[in-house]
Short mmCIF file of C-alpha atoms in Angstrom, two decimals:
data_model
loop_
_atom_site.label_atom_id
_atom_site.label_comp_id
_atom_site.label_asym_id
_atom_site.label_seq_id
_atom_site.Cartn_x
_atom_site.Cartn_y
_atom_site.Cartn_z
CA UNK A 99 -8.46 4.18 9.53
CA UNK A 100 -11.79 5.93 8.52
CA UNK A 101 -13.94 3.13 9.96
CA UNK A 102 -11.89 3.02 12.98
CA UNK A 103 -12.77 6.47 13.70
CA UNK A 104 -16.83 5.86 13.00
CA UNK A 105 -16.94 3.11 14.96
CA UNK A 106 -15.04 5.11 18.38
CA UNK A 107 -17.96 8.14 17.13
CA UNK A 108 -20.55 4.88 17.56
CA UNK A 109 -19.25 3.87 20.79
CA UNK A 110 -19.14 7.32 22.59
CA UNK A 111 -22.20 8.37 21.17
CA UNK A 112 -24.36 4.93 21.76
CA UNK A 113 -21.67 2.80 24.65
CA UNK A 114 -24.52 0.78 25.27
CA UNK A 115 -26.17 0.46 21.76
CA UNK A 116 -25.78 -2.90 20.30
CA UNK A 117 -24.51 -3.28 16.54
CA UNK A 118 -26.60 -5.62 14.67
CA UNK A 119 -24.67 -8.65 13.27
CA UNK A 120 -22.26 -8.72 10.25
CA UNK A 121 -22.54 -9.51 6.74
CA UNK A 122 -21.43 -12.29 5.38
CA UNK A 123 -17.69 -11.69 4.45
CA UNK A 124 -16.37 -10.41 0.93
CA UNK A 125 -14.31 -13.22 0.52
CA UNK A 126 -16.24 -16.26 2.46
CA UNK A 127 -15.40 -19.40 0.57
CA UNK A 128 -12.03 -18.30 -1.28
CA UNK A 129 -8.73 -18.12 -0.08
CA UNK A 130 -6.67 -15.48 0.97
CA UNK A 131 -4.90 -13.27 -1.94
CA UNK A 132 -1.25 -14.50 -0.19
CA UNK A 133 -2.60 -18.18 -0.83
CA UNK A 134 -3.60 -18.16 -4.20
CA UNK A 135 0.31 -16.27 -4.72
CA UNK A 136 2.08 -19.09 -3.09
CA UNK A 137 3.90 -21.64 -4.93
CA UNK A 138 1.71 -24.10 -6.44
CA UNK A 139 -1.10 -21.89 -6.10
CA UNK A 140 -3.18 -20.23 -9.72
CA UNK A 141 -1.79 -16.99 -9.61
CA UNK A 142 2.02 -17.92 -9.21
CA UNK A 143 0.89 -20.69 -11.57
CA UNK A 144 0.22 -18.53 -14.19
CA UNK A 145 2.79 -16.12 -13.66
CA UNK A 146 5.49 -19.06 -14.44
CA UNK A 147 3.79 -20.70 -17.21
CA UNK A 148 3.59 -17.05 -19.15
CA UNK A 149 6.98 -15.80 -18.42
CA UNK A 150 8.80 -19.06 -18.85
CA UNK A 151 11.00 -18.69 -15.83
CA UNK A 152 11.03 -17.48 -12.54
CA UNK A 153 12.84 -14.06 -12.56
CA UNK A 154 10.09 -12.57 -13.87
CA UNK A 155 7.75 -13.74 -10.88
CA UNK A 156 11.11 -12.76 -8.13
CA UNK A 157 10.89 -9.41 -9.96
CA UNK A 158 7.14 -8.87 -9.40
CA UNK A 159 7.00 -10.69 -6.02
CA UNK A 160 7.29 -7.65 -3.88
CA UNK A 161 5.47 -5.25 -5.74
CA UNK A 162 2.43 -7.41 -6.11
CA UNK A 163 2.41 -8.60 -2.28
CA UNK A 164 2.34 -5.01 -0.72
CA UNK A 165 -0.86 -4.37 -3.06
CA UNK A 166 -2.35 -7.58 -2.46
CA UNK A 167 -1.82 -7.00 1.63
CA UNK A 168 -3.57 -3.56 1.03
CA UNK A 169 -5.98 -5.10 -0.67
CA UNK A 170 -6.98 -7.17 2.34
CA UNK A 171 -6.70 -4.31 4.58
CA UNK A 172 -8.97 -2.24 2.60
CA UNK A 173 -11.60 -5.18 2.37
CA UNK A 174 -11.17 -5.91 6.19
CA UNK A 175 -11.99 -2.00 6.45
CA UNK A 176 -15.30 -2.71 4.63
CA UNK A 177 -16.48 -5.45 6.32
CA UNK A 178 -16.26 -3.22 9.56
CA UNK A 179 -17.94 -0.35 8.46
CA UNK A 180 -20.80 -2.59 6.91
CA UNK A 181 -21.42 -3.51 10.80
CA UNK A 182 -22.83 0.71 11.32
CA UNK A 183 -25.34 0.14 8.40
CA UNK A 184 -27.42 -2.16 11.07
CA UNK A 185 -27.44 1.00 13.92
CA UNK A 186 -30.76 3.08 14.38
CA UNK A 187 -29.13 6.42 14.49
CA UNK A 188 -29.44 7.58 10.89
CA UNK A 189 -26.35 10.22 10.51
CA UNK A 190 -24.30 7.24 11.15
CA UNK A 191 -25.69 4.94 8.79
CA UNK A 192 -25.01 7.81 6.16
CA UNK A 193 -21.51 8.27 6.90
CA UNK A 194 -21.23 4.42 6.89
CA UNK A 195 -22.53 4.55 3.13
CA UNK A 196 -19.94 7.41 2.06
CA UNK A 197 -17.10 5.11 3.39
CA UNK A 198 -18.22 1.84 1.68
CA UNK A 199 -18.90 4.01 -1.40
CA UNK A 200 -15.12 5.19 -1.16
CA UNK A 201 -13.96 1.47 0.08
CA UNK A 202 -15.83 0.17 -2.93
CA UNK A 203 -13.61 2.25 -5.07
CA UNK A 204 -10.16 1.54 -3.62
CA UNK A 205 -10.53 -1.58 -4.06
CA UNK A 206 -11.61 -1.96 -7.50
CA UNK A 207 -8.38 0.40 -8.05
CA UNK A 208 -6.23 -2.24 -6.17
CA UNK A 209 -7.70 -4.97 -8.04
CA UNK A 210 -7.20 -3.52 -11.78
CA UNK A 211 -3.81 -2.71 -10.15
CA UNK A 212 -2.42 -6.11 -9.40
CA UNK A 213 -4.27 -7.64 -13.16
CA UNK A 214 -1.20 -4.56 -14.68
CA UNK A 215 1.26 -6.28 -12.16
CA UNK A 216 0.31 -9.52 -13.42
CA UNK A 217 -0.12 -8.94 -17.26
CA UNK A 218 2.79 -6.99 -19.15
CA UNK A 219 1.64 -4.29 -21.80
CA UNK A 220 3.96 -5.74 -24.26
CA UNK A 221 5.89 -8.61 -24.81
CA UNK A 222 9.39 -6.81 -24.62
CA UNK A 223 8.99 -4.70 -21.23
CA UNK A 224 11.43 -7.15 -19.79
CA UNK A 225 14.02 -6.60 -22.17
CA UNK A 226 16.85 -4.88 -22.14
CA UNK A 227 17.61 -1.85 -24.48
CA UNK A 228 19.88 -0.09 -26.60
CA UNK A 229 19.68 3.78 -26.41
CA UNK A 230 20.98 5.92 -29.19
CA UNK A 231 21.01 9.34 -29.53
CA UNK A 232 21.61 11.94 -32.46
CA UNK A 233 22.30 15.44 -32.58
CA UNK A 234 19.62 17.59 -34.52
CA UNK A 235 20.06 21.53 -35.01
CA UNK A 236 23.14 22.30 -32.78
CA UNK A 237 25.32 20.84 -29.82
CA UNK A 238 28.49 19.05 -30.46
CA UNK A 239 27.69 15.32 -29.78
CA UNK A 240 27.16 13.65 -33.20
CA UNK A 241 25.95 10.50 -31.96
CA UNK A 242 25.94 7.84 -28.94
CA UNK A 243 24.41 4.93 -28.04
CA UNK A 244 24.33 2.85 -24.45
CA UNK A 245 23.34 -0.78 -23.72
CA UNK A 246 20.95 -0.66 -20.35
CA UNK A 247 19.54 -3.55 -18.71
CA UNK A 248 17.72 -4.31 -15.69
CA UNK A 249 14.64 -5.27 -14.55
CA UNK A 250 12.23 -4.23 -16.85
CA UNK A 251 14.43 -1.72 -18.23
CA UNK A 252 12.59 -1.47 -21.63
CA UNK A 253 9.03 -0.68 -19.58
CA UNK A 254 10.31 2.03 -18.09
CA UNK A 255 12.75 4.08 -21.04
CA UNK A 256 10.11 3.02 -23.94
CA UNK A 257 8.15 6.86 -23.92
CA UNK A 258 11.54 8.30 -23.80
CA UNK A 259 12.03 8.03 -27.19
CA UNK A 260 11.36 11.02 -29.45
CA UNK A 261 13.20 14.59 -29.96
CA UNK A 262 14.39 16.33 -26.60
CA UNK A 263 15.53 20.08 -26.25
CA UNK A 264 18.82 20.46 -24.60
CA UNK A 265 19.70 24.24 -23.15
CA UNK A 266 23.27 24.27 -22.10
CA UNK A 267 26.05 27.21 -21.34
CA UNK A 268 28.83 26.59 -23.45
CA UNK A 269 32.54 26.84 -22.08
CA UNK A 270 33.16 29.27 -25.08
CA UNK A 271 30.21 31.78 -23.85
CA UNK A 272 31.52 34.67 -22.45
CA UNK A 273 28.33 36.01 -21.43
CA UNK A 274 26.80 33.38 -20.15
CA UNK A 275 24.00 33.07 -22.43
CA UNK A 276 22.24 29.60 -22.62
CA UNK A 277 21.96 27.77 -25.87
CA UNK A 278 19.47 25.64 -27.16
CA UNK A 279 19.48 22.63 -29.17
CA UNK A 280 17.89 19.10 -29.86
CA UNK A 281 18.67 15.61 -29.92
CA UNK A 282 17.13 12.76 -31.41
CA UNK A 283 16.53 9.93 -28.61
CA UNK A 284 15.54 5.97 -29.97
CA UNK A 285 15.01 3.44 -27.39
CA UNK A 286 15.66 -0.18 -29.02
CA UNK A 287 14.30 -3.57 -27.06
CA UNK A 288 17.00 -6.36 -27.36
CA UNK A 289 15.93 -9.25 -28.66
CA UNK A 290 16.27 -12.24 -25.67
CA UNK A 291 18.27 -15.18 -26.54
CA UNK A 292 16.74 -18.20 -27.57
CA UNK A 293 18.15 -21.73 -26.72
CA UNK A 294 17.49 -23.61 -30.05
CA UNK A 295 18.08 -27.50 -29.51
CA UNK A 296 17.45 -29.87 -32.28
CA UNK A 297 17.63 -33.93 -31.67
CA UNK A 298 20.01 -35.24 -34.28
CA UNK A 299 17.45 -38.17 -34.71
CA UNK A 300 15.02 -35.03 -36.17
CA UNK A 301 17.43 -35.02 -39.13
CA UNK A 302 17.77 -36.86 -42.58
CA UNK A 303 20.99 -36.12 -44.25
CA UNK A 304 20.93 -36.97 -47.79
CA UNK A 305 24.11 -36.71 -49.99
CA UNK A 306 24.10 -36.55 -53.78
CA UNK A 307 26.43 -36.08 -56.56
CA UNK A 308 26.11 -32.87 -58.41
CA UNK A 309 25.44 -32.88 -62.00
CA UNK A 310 26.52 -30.50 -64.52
CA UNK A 311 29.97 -29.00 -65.10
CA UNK A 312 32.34 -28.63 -62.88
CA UNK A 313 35.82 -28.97 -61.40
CA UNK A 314 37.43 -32.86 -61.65
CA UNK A 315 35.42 -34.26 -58.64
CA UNK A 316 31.79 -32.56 -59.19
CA UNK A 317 30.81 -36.12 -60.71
CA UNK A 318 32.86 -38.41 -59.00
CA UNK A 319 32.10 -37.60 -55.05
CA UNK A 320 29.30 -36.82 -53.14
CA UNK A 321 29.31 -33.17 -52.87
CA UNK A 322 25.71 -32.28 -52.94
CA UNK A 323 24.46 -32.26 -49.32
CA UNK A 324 20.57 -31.60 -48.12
CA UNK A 325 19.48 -31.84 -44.73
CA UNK A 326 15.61 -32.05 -43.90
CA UNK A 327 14.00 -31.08 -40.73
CA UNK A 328 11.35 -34.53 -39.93
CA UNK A 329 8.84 -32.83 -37.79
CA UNK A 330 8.57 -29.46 -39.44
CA UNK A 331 9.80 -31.04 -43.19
CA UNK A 332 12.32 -27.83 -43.37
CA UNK A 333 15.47 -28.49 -45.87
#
């Protein structure tokens, strides 16, 4: 918007003033941002390989596609005001350097932006959680506790844990005073089930009779079982 309105100040000021040609383009040589995010492409690529499935990439889809869009407006808004830094009238070449100097900054914000989109803090923000809360000095709720899930759900209730004031009115205060007491609040990740399959040909069952003494059949029957793991040599 900013360059639009510098280059409508260049045209009414100098209509018949030529601009000098363009720089050579930010991103000359690499695809667009929406490429590279298509399937098959690195950054969808990586976003499957890391999250093991793709709910976490349907999840993050949106987000990361209306910052990657502004992204490309705000370097399409750079590459026109880099066009005033070739005009002879000086003023405008200075107000041409403010707005690349702002530009500049946008979209190094946009780009750290979509690497926090991309990369998870911590390795249970998509969890789900279990919230439980205590009473401290006060209040008449002992204890509670609530499963939540959702996208992300642990990401965004994780700081909420801690000790909270609660001010309430009480139904048995006349006067309307307001009380004030605390509550404990933990937020809990769940753990994420894990799909354990082990080939049967992995496994060496070896049967024994036990030795020592015992009930009638402790010598006479194989009652002593062990079963070893081949590949990791667990019994």
């Amino acid at each position: 918007m900013r360059s639009r309105v510098l280059w409508g100040a260049a045209r009414w000021l100098w209509p018949r003033r030529a601009v000098g040609p363009a720089r050579r383009p930010l991103s000359s040589g690499s695809p667009p941002l929406e490429e590279l995010f298509a399937r098959g492409g690195p950054l969808r690529t990586f976003l499957e390989r890391h999250s093991g499935s793709e709910a976490h990439l349907k999840v993050r889809r949106p987000e990361l596609l209306a910052v990657i869009r502004l992204l490309n407006e705000k370097e399409q808004e750079l590459r026109e005001t880099e066009h005033l830094l070739h005009d002879e009238n000086e003023d405008l070449r200075k107000l041409a350097e403010n707005e690349i100097t702002l530009c500049q900054k946008e979209i190094t914000q946009l780009k750290h932006q979509i690497i926090l989109l991309l990369v998870p803090s911590e390795e249970t923000d998509e969890n789900d959680l279990i919230l439980e809360v205590t009473a401290g000095v006060g209040g008449g709720l002992r204890h509670a506790s609530a499963s939540i899930g959702g996208s992300e759900a642990y990401r965004h209730m994780k700081f909420e844990g801690g000790v909270h004031r609660v001010q309430r009115v009480p139904k048995t205060e006349k006067q309307g005073r307001v009380h004030t007491s605390t509550m404990t609040v933990a937020i809990l990740p769940q753990p994420t089930e894990i799909n354990l399959v082990i080939n049967p040909k992995d496994l060496r069952i070896d049967t024994k009779r036990a030795s020592g003494a015992g009930g009638q059949h402790v010598n006479t029957t194989d009652s002593a079982v062990r079963i070893v793991h081949l590949p990791t040599d667990w019994k």
